[in-house]
mmCIF file of C-alpha atoms in Angstrom:
data_model
loop_
_atom_site.group_PDB
_atom_site.id
_atom_site.type_symbol
_atom_site.label_atom_id
_atom_site.label_comp_id
_atom_site.label_asym_id
_atom_site.label_seq_id
_atom_site.Cartn_x
_atom_site.Cartn_y
_atom_site.Cartn_z
ATOM 1 C CA UNK U 1 20.881 -13.351 7.422
ATOM 2 C CA UNK U 2 21.289 -9.853 6.022
ATOM 3 C CA UNK U 3 19.675 -6.933 7.802
ATOM 4 C CA UNK U 4 16.115 -6.510 6.553
ATOM 5 C CA UNK U 5 14.856 -2.943 6.170
ATOM 6 C CA UNK U 6 11.350 -1.723 5.446
ATOM 7 C CA UNK U 7 11.703 1.492 3.429
ATOM 8 C CA UNK U 8 8.526 2.989 4.843
ATOM 9 C CA UNK U 9 7.274 4.701 7.957
ATOM 10 C CA UNK U 10 3.738 3.423 7.337
ATOM 11 C CA UNK U 11 2.383 1.834 10.493
ATOM 12 C CA UNK U 12 0.185 -0.385 8.307
ATOM 13 C CA UNK U 13 3.138 -1.812 6.380
ATOM 14 C CA UNK U 14 5.141 -2.256 9.565
ATOM 15 C CA UNK U 15 2.296 -4.188 11.208
ATOM 16 C CA UNK U 16 1.936 -6.403 8.148
ATOM 17 C CA UNK U 17 5.655 -7.168 7.914
ATOM 18 C CA UNK U 18 5.693 -8.034 11.636
ATOM 19 C CA UNK U 19 3.388 -10.959 10.782
ATOM 20 C CA UNK U 20 6.343 -12.701 9.126
ATOM 21 C CA UNK U 21 8.240 -12.740 12.450
ATOM 22 C CA UNK U 22 11.470 -11.653 10.829
ATOM 23 C CA UNK U 23 13.623 -9.011 12.509
ATOM 24 C CA UNK U 24 13.635 -5.784 10.525
ATOM 25 C CA UNK U 25 14.394 -2.103 10.786
ATOM 26 C CA UNK U 26 12.369 0.812 9.495
ATOM 27 C CA UNK U 27 14.031 3.573 7.470
ATOM 28 C CA UNK U 28 12.091 6.386 5.833
ATOM 29 C CA UNK U 29 12.582 6.603 2.090
ATOM 30 C CA UNK U 30 13.087 10.170 0.912
ATOM 31 C CA UNK U 31 11.336 9.941 -2.447
ATOM 32 C CA UNK U 32 9.219 12.453 -4.356
ATOM 33 C CA UNK U 33 5.886 10.679 -4.711
ATOM 34 C CA UNK U 34 4.425 13.054 -7.286
ATOM 35 C CA UNK U 35 3.002 11.250 -10.308
ATOM 36 C CA UNK U 36 4.657 11.850 -13.666
ATOM 37 C CA UNK U 37 2.670 13.250 -16.574
ATOM 38 C CA UNK U 38 0.182 10.723 -18.035
ATOM 39 C CA UNK U 39 1.438 7.981 -15.706
ATOM 40 C CA UNK U 40 -1.116 5.261 -14.962
ATOM 41 C CA UNK U 41 -1.881 4.282 -11.343
ATOM 42 C CA UNK U 42 -0.224 0.864 -11.713
ATOM 43 C CA UNK U 43 2.935 2.411 -13.178
ATOM 44 C CA UNK U 44 3.041 4.965 -10.342
ATOM 45 C CA UNK U 45 2.829 2.190 -7.739
ATOM 46 C CA UNK U 46 5.611 0.140 -9.382
ATOM 47 C CA UNK U 47 7.884 3.129 -9.885
ATOM 48 C CA UNK U 48 7.502 4.375 -6.312
ATOM 49 C CA UNK U 49 7.949 0.947 -4.690
ATOM 50 C CA UNK U 50 11.224 0.526 -6.590
ATOM 51 C CA UNK U 51 12.329 4.112 -5.928
ATOM 52 C CA UNK U 52 11.750 3.707 -2.188
ATOM 53 C CA UNK U 53 13.682 0.428 -2.046
ATOM 54 C CA UNK U 54 16.514 1.850 -4.159
ATOM 55 C CA UNK U 55 16.796 5.066 -2.101
ATOM 56 C CA UNK U 56 17.212 3.188 1.180
ATOM 57 C CA UNK U 57 19.389 0.455 -0.370
ATOM 58 C CA UNK U 58 21.891 3.090 -1.520
ATOM 59 C CA UNK U 59 22.246 4.160 2.134
ATOM 60 C CA UNK U 60 22.440 0.542 3.383
ATOM 61 C CA UNK U 61 24.107 -1.429 0.565
ATOM 62 C CA UNK U 62 24.559 -4.598 2.642
ATOM 63 C CA UNK U 63 20.882 -4.762 3.672
ATOM 64 C CA UNK U 64 17.896 -6.319 1.965
ATOM 65 C CA UNK U 65 15.404 -3.477 1.507
ATOM 66 C CA UNK U 66 11.650 -3.710 0.979
ATOM 67 C CA UNK U 67 9.857 -0.825 -0.714
ATOM 68 C CA UNK U 68 6.131 -0.698 -1.322
ATOM 69 C CA UNK U 69 3.553 1.697 -2.680
ATOM 70 C CA UNK U 70 -0.171 1.646 -3.223
ATOM 71 C CA UNK U 71 -2.237 3.711 -5.640
ATOM 72 C CA UNK U 72 -6.024 3.779 -5.701
ATOM 73 C CA UNK U 73 -7.381 3.807 -9.253
ATOM 74 C CA UNK U 74 -10.801 5.205 -10.119
ATOM 75 C CA UNK U 75 -11.434 4.953 -13.861
ATOM 76 C CA UNK U 76 -7.710 5.165 -14.604
ATOM 77 C CA UNK U 77 -7.123 8.239 -12.434
ATOM 78 C CA UNK U 78 -5.028 7.956 -9.265
ATOM 79 C CA UNK U 79 -6.626 8.828 -5.935
ATOM 80 C CA UNK U 80 -4.065 9.654 -3.284
ATOM 81 C CA UNK U 81 -4.266 9.947 0.465
ATOM 82 C CA UNK U 82 -6.982 12.508 1.161
ATOM 83 C CA UNK U 83 -5.282 14.267 4.080
ATOM 84 C CA UNK U 84 -8.455 16.121 5.076
ATOM 85 C CA UNK U 85 -12.066 15.345 5.927
ATOM 86 C CA UNK U 86 -13.359 17.328 2.935
ATOM 87 C CA UNK U 87 -11.151 15.466 0.433
ATOM 88 C CA UNK U 88 -12.042 12.110 2.008
ATOM 89 C CA UNK U 89 -15.744 12.975 1.662
ATOM 90 C CA UNK U 90 -15.179 13.800 -2.016
ATOM 91 C CA UNK U 91 -13.258 10.572 -2.640
ATOM 92 C CA UNK U 92 -15.882 8.350 -1.012
ATOM 93 C CA UNK U 93 -18.692 10.172 -2.844
ATOM 94 C CA UNK U 94 -16.907 9.499 -6.145
ATOM 95 C CA UNK U 95 -16.262 5.844 -5.249
ATOM 96 C CA UNK U 96 -19.705 4.959 -3.853
ATOM 97 C CA UNK U 97 -21.577 2.378 -5.899
ATOM 98 C CA UNK U 98 -18.516 1.717 -8.063
ATOM 99 C CA UNK U 99 -15.547 -0.602 -8.463
ATOM 100 C CA UNK U 100 -12.197 0.835 -7.448
ATOM 101 C CA UNK U 101 -8.863 -0.847 -8.171
ATOM 102 C CA UNK U 102 -5.946 -0.721 -5.755
ATOM 103 C CA UNK U 103 -2.485 -1.363 -7.203
ATOM 104 C CA UNK U 104 -0.010 -2.383 -4.495
ATOM 105 C CA UNK U 105 3.567 -2.857 -5.628
ATOM 106 C CA UNK U 106 6.493 -4.289 -3.678
ATOM 107 C CA UNK U 107 10.189 -4.207 -4.527
ATOM 108 C CA UNK U 108 13.062 -5.977 -2.759
ATOM 109 C CA UNK U 109 16.609 -4.754 -3.392
ATOM 110 C CA UNK U 110 20.110 -5.530 -2.121
ATOM 111 C CA UNK U 111 22.963 -3.505 -3.595
ATOM 112 C CA UNK U 112 25.747 -5.861 -2.419
ATOM 113 C CA UNK U 113 24.261 -8.996 -3.973
ATOM 114 C CA UNK U 114 22.694 -7.256 -6.971
ATOM 115 C CA UNK U 115 19.291 -8.713 -6.093
ATOM 116 C CA UNK U 116 16.326 -6.728 -7.375
ATOM 117 C CA UNK U 117 12.818 -8.102 -7.585
ATOM 118 C CA UNK U 118 9.403 -6.551 -8.032
ATOM 119 C CA UNK U 119 5.806 -7.715 -7.852
ATOM 120 C CA UNK U 120 2.345 -6.203 -8.050
ATOM 121 C CA UNK U 121 -0.953 -7.168 -6.471
ATOM 122 C CA UNK U 122 -4.200 -5.783 -7.797
ATOM 123 C CA UNK U 123 -7.313 -5.600 -5.637
ATOM 124 C CA UNK U 124 -10.779 -4.861 -7.000
ATOM 125 C CA UNK U 125 -13.071 -3.289 -4.410
ATOM 126 C CA UNK U 126 -16.772 -2.728 -4.939
ATOM 127 C CA UNK U 127 -17.957 0.154 -2.758
ATOM 128 C CA UNK U 128 -21.608 -0.041 -1.795
ATOM 129 C CA UNK U 129 -23.962 2.875 -2.463
ATOM 130 C CA UNK U 130 -23.426 5.449 0.289
ATOM 131 C CA UNK U 131 -25.136 8.647 1.365
ATOM 132 C CA UNK U 132 -23.344 11.666 2.796
ATOM 133 C CA UNK U 133 -24.479 10.937 6.368
ATOM 134 C CA UNK U 134 -22.946 7.444 6.239
ATOM 135 C CA UNK U 135 -19.702 8.729 4.734
ATOM 136 C CA UNK U 136 -19.458 11.542 7.288
ATOM 137 C CA UNK U 137 -20.178 9.210 10.217
ATOM 138 C CA UNK U 138 -17.534 6.747 9.041
ATOM 139 C CA UNK U 139 -14.895 9.440 8.560
ATOM 140 C CA UNK U 140 -15.507 10.904 12.023
ATOM 141 C CA UNK U 141 -15.063 7.482 13.642
ATOM 142 C CA UNK U 142 -12.017 6.165 11.773
ATOM 143 C CA UNK U 143 -10.390 9.295 10.284
ATOM 144 C CA UNK U 144 -8.594 7.409 7.463
ATOM 145 C CA UNK U 145 -7.024 10.558 6.035
ATOM 146 C CA UNK U 146 -3.671 8.800 5.586
ATOM 147 C CA UNK U 147 -5.153 5.983 3.469
ATOM 148 C CA UNK U 148 -5.460 5.928 -0.314
ATOM 149 C CA UNK U 149 -9.163 5.675 -1.062
ATOM 150 C CA UNK U 150 -10.210 7.135 2.313
ATOM 151 C CA UNK U 151 -11.169 3.851 3.998
ATOM 152 C CA UNK U 152 -9.558 1.110 6.091
ATOM 153 C CA UNK U 153 -10.821 -2.317 5.074
ATOM 154 C CA UNK U 154 -9.123 -3.796 8.152
ATOM 155 C CA UNK U 155 -11.337 -1.597 10.338
ATOM 156 C CA UNK U 156 -14.833 -0.129 10.175
ATOM 157 C CA UNK U 157 -14.284 0.737 6.511
ATOM 158 C CA UNK U 158 -15.249 -2.839 5.675
ATOM 159 C CA UNK U 159 -18.860 -1.744 6.280
ATOM 160 C CA UNK U 160 -18.595 0.548 3.234
ATOM 161 C CA UNK U 161 -17.824 -2.319 0.876
ATOM 162 C CA UNK U 162 -19.787 -4.919 -1.058
ATOM 163 C CA UNK U 163 -16.828 -7.063 -2.112
ATOM 164 C CA UNK U 164 -13.051 -7.379 -2.299
ATOM 165 C CA UNK U 165 -11.366 -9.479 -5.006
ATOM 166 C CA UNK U 166 -7.661 -10.301 -4.658
ATOM 167 C CA UNK U 167 -5.258 -13.219 -4.652
ATOM 168 C CA UNK U 168 -3.078 -11.451 -2.033
ATOM 169 C CA UNK U 169 -5.443 -10.271 0.743
ATOM 170 C CA UNK U 170 -3.012 -8.020 2.631
ATOM 171 C CA UNK U 171 -2.378 -5.970 -0.510
ATOM 172 C CA UNK U 172 -5.379 -3.773 0.251
ATOM 173 C CA UNK U 173 -3.872 -2.805 3.615
ATOM 174 C CA UNK U 174 -0.606 -1.758 1.958
ATOM 175 C CA UNK U 175 1.865 -4.643 1.617
ATOM 176 C CA UNK U 176 1.120 -7.785 -0.430
ATOM 177 C CA UNK U 177 2.590 -10.395 1.907
ATOM 178 C CA UNK U 178 2.251 -13.369 -0.426
ATOM 179 C CA UNK U 179 4.309 -11.566 -3.055
ATOM 180 C CA UNK U 180 6.676 -10.158 -0.414
ATOM 181 C CA UNK U 181 7.362 -13.671 0.906
ATOM 182 C CA UNK U 182 8.068 -14.888 -2.608
ATOM 183 C CA UNK U 183 10.545 -12.065 -3.226
ATOM 184 C CA UNK U 184 12.237 -12.604 0.148
ATOM 185 C CA UNK U 185 12.660 -16.327 -0.542
ATOM 186 C CA UNK U 186 14.138 -15.490 -3.978
ATOM 187 C CA UNK U 187 16.602 -13.184 -2.192
ATOM 188 C CA UNK U 188 17.623 -16.005 0.161
ATOM 189 C CA UNK U 189 15.584 -15.143 3.246
ATOM 190 C CA UNK U 190 14.245 -18.310 4.902
ATOM 191 C CA UNK U 191 10.645 -17.256 5.519
ATOM 192 C CA UNK U 192 9.422 -20.158 7.716
ATOM 193 C CA UNK U 193 12.654 -22.072 7.283
#
């Protein structure tokens, strides 16, 4: 089997990929993640997943490289990783009582074989009505400043939500494993034999 590389330093993506019990390496993708002018959240996610996979695949042409990106979409506008408590407060205030869409794209690339595949999972999340005290308490406990949308559904952030709709449940955490498995099988990786 070819070397498998995850083109991401995200601990969340690494933990998800470990579920597949395939040996893999982690290589940071040096990619400018700035959105292009008038680019929709879903297009940003697709473009960056492919760019990350391509950047690492150029450095490791014999490897099979997985790139992924997630963009939180509130009314067609991308919400990035907040980075700070104040920005996370603002994001959760804006999202409370509303439906937010998370676009999680995955790309698998191998330069030597010419394989290139992409897939997208879309997750609709209904955030329950929240007051500032609840938002502040949550942020102090979990500090999800490195998460698009300022909450971790796999942790205490689940208490902020009313519902999650998706056909690929790990997509909300950062890597759609159902779609990733499909792409890996198409590339010749025997996921579960």
